[in-house]
Coordinates of N, CA and C and ligand atoms in Angstrom, one line a residue:
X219 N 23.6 -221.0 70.1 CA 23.1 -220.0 69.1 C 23.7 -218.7 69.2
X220 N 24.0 -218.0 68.0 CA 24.8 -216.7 68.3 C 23.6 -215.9 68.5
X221 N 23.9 -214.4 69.6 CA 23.3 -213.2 69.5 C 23.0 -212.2 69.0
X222 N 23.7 -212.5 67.8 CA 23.3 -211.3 67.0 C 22.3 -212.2 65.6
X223 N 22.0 -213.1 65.8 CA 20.8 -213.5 64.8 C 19.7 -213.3 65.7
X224 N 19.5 -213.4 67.1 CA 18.9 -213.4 68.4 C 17.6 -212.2 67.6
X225 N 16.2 -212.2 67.7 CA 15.1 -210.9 67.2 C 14.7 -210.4 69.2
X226 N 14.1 -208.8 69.1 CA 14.3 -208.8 70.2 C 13.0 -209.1 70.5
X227 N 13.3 -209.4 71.8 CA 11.7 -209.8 72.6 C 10.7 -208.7 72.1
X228 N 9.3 -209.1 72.1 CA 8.3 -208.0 71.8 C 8.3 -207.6 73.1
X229 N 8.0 -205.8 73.2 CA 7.9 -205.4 74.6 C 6.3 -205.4 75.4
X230 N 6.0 -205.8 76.3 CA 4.1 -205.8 76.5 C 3.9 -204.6 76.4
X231 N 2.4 -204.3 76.5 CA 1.8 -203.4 76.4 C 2.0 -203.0 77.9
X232 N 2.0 -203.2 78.4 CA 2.5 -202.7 80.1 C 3.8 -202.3 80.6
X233 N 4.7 -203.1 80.2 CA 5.9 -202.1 80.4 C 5.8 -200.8 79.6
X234 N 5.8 -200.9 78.2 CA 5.7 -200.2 77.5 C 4.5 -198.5 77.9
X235 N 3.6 -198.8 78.4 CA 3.4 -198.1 79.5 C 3.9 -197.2 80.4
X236 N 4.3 -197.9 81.3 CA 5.6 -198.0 82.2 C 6.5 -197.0 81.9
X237 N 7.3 -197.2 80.7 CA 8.4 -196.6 80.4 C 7.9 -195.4 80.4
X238 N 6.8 -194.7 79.3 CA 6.0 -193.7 78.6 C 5.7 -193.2 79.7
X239 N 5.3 -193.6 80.9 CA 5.1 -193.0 82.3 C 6.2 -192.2 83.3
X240 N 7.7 -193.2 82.9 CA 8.6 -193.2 83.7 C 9.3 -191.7 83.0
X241 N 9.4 -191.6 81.7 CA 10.3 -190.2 80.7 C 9.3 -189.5 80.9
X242 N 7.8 -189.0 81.3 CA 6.7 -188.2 81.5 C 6.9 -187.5 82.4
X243 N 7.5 -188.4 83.7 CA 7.9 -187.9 85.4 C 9.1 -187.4 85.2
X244 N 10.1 -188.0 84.4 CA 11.6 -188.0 84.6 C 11.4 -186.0 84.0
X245 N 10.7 -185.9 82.8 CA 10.5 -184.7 82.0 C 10.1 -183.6 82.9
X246 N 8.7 -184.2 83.7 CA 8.7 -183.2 84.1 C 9.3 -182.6 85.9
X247 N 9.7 -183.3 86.5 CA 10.5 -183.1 87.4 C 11.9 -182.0 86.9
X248 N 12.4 -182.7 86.0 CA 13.6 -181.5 85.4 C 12.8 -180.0 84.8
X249 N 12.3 -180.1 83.9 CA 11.3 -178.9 83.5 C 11.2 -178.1 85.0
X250 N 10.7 -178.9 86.6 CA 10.5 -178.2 87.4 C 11.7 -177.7 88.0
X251 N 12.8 -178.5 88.4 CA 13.7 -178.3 89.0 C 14.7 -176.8 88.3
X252 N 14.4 -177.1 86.6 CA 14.8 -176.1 85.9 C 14.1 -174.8 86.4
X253 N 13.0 -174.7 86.5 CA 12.4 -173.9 86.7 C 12.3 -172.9 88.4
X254 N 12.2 -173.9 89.2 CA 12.9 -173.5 90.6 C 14.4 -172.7 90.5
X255 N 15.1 -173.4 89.7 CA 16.5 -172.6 89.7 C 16.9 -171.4 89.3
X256 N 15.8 -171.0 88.3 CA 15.7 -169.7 88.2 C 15.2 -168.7 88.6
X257 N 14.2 -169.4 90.2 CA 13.5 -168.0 91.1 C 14.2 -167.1 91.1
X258 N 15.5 -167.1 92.0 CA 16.3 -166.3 92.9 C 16.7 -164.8 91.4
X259 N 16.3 -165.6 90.7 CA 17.1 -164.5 89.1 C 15.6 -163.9 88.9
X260 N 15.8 -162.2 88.5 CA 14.3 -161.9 88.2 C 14.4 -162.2 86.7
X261 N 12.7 -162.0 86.8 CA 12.4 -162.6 85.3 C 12.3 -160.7 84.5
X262 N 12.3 -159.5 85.2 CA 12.2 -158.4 84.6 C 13.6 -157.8 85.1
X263 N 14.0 -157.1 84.3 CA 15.4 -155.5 85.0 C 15.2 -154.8 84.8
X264 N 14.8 -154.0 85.8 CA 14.5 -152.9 85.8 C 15.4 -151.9 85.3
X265 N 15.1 -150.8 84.8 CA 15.9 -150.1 83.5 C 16.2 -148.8 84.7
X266 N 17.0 -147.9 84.0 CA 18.0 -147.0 84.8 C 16.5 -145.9 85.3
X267 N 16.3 -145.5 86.5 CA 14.8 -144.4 86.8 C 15.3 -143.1 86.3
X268 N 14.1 -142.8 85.8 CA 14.3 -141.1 84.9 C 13.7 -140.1 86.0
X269 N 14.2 -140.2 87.0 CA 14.1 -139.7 88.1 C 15.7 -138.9 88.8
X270 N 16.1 -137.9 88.7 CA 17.3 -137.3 89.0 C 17.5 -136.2 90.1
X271 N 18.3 -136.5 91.5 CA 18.0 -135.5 92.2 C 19.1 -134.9 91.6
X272 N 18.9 -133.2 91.9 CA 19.8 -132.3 90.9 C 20.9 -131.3 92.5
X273 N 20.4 -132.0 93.7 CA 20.8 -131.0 94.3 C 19.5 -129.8 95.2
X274 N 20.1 -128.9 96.1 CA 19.5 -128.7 97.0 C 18.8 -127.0 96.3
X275 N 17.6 -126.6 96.8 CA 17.6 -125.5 96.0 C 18.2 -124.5 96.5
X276 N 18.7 -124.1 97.2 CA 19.8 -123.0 97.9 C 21.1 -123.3 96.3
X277 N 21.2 -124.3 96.0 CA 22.3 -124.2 94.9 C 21.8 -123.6 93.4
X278 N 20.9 -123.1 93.4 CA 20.4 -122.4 92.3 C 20.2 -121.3 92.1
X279 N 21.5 -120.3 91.7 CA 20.7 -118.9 92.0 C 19.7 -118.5 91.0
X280 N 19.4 -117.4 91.1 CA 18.1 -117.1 90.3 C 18.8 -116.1 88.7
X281 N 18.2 -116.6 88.2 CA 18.5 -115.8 86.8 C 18.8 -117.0 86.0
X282 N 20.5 -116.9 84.8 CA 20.5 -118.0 84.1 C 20.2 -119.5 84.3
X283 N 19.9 -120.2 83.1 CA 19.7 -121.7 83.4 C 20.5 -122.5 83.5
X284 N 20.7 -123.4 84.5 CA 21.6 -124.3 84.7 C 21.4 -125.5 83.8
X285 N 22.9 -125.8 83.2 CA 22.9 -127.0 82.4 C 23.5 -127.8 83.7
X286 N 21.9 -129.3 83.6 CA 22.3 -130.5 84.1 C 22.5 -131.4 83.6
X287 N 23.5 -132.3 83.1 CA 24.3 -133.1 82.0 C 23.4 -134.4 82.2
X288 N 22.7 -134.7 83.6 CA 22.5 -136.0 84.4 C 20.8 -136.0 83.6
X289 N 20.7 -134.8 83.3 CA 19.1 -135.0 83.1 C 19.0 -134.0 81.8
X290 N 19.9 -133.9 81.1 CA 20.2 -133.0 79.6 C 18.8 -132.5 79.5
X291 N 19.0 -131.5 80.5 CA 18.3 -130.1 80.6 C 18.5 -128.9 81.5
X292 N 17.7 -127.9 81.2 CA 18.3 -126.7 82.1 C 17.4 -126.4 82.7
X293 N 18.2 -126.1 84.1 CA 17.5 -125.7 85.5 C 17.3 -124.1 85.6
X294 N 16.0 -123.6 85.5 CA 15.9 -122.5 86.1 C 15.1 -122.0 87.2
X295 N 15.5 -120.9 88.0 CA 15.1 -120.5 88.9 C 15.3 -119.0 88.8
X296 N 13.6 -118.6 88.8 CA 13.1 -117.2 89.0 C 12.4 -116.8 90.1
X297 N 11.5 -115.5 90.1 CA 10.7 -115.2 91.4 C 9.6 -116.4 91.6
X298 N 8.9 -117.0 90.7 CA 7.8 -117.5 90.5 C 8.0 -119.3 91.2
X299 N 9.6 -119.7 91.0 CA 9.6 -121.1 91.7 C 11.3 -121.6 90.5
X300 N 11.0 -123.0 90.5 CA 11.7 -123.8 89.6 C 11.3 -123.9 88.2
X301 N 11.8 -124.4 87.4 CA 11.2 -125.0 85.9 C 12.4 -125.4 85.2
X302 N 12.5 -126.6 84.7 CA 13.2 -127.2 83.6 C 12.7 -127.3 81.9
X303 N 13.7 -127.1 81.6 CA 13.3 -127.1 79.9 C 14.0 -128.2 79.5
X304 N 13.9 -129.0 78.8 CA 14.5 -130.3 78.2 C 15.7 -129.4 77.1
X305 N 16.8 -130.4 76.9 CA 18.1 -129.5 76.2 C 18.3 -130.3 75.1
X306 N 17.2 -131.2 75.1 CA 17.1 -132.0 73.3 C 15.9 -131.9 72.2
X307 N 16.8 -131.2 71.8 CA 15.9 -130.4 70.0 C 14.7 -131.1 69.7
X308 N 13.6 -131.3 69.6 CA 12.5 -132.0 68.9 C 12.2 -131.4 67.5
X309 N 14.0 -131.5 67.0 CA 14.0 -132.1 65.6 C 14.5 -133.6 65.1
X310 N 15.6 -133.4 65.7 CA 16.3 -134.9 65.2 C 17.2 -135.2 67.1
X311 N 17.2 -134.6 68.1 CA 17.5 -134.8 69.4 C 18.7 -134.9 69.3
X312 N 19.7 -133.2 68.9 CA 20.6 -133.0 69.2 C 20.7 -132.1 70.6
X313 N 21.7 -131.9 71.4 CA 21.1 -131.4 72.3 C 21.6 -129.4 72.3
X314 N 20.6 -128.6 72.5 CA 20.7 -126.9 72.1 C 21.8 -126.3 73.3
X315 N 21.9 -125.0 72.7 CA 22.8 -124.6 73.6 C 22.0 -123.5 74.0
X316 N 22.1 -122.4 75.1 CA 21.8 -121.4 75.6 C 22.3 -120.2 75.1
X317 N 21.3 -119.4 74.4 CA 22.0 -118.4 74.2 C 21.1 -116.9 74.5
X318 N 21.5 -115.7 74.7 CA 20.3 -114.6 75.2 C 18.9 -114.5 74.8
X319 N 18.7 -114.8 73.6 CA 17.6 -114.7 72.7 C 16.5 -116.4 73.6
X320 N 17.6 -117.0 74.4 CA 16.9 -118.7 74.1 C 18.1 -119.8 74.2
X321 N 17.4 -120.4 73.5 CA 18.1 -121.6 72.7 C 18.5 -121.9 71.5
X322 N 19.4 -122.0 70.8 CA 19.8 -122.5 69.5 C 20.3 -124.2 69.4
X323 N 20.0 -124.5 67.9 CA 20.5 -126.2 67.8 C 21.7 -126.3 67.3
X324 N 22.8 -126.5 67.3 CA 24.0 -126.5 66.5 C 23.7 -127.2 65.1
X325 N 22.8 -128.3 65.3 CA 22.7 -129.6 64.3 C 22.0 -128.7 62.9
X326 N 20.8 -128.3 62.7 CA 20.1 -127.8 61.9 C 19.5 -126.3 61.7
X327 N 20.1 -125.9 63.2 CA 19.4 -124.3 62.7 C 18.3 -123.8 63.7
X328 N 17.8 -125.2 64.8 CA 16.3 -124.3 65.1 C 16.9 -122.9 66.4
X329 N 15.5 -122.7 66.4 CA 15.9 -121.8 67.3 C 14.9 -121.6 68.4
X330 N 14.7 -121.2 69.3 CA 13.5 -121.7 70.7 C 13.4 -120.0 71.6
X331 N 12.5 -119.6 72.3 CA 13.0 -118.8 72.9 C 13.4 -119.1 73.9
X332 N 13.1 -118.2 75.4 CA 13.4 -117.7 76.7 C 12.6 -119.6 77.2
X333 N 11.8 -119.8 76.8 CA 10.2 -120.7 77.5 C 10.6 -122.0 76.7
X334 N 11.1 -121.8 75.4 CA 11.4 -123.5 75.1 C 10.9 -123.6 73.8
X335 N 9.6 -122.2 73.5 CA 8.8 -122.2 72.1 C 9.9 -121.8 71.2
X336 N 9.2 -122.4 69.8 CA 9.9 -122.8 68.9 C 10.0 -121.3 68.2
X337 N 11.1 -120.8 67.9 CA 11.0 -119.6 66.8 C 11.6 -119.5 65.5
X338 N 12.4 -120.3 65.1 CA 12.9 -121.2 63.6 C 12.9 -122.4 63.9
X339 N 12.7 -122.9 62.7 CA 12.5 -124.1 62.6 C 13.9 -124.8 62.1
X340 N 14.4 -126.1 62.1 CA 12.9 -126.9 61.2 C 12.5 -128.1 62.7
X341 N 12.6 -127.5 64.0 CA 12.3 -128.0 65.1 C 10.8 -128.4 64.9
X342 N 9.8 -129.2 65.2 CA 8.3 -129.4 64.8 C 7.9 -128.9 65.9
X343 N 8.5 -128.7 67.4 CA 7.7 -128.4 68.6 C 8.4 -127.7 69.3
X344 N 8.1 -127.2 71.0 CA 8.7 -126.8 71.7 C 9.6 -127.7 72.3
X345 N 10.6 -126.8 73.3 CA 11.3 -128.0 73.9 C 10.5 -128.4 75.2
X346 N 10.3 -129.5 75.4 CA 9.3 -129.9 76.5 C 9.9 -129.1 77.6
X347 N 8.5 -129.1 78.7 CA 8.9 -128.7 80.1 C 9.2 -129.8 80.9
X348 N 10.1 -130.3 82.0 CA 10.1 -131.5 82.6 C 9.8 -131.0 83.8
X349 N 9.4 -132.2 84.7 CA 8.7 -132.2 86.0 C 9.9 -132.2 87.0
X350 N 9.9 -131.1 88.3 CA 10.5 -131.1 89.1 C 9.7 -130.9 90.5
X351 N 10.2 -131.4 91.6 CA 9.2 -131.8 92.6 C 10.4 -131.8 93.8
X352 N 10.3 -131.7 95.2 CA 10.9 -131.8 95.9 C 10.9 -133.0 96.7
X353 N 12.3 -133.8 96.9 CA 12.0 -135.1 98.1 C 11.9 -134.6 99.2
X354 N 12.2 -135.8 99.9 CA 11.8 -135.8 101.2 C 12.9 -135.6 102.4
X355 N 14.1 -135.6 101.2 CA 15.6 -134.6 102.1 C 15.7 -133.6 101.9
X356 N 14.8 -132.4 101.1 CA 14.9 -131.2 100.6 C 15.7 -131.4 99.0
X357 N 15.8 -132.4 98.9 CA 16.7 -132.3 97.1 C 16.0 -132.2 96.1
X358 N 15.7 -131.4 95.2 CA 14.9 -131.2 93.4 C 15.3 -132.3 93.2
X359 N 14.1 -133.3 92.7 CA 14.2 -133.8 91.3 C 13.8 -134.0 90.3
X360 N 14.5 -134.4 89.0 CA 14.2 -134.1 88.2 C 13.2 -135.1 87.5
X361 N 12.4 -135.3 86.8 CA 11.5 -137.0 86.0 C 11.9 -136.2 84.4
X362 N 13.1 -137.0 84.0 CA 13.3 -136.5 82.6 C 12.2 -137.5 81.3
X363 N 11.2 -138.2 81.9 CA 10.5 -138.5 81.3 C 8.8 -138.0 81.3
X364 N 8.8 -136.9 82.5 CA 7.6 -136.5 82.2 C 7.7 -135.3 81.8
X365 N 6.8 -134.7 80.7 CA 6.8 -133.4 80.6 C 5.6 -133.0 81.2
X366 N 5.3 -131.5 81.2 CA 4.5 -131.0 82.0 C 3.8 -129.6 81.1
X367 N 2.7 -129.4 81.2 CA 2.5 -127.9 80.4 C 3.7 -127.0 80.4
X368 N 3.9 -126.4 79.6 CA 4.9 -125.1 79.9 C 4.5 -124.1 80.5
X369 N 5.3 -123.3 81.3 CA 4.5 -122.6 82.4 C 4.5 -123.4 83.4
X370 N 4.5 -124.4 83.7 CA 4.2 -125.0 85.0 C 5.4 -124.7 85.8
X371 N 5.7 -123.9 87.1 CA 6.7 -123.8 88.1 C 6.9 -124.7 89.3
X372 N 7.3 -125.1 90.0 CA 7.9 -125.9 91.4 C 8.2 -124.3 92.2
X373 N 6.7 -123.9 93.3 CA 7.5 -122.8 94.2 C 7.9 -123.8 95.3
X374 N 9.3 -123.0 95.8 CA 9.7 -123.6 97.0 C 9.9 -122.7 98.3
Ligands
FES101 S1 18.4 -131.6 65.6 FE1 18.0 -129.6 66.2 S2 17.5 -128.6 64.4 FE2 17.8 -130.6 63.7

């Protein structure tokens, strides 16, 4: 008799079982092994820290503000301590330039004084104050992500 008129065997209800058992394990052993292979890799990346040492405070003399590129703001130091003023407009976040009066925007016009407050517009706010704090080598740094009341100083 030829094999291809041949119908196939019915399969039992037991193997058939069996099998449903056997692709269940096969599934999830790979799912695990997948899964082990990816410990060594984190599952988060940590993003760049907005944390900036700027250097020692002996490098700051006292009077004008120093532009820090690393933390696009300016470093000042008077009698009273340290203080940073952020150097991005909270208009549209071009970044100001220093001028006697303050700060100016090149982009639209505002204008800020001595402290960061706003004196033309069409800026909506001050320029933030950011947080500076000393480590534990003697280096400033800077957290270009917190601001801080205005007014607030770092004496050292
Ligand atoms: S971005 Fe500074 S005034 Fe518009």
């Amino acid at each position: 008799m030829n094999d291809i008129t041949r119908k196939p065997q019915p399969i039992c209800r037991r193997d058939f079982l069996g099998q449903i058992a056997t692709c269940a394990c096969a599934t999830a052993l790979g799912l695990a092994t997948v899964g082990m292979a990816r410990l060594p890799f984190p599952a988060v990346i940590p993003g760049e820290s907005s944390k900036v040492k700027i250097g020692h405070p002996a490098d700051f003399p006292k009077g004008e503000g120093l532009w820090i590129a690393a933390t696009k703001a300016f470093v000042f130091r008077d009698n009273e301590g340290f203080f940073v003023i952020s150097g991005i407009c909270t208009h549209l976040g071009c970044i100001v330039a220093q001028d006697p009066k303050g700060f100016h925007c090149p982009c639209h016009g505002s204008a800020f004084g001595n402290r960061g407050e706003v004196t033309k517009g069409p800026a909506p706010s001050a320029l933030p104050w950011l947080e500076i704090s000393l480590a534990s080598d003697g280096q400033l740094i800077v957290d270009t992500q917190k601001v801080i009341p205005m007014g607030t100083k770092l004496k050292v």
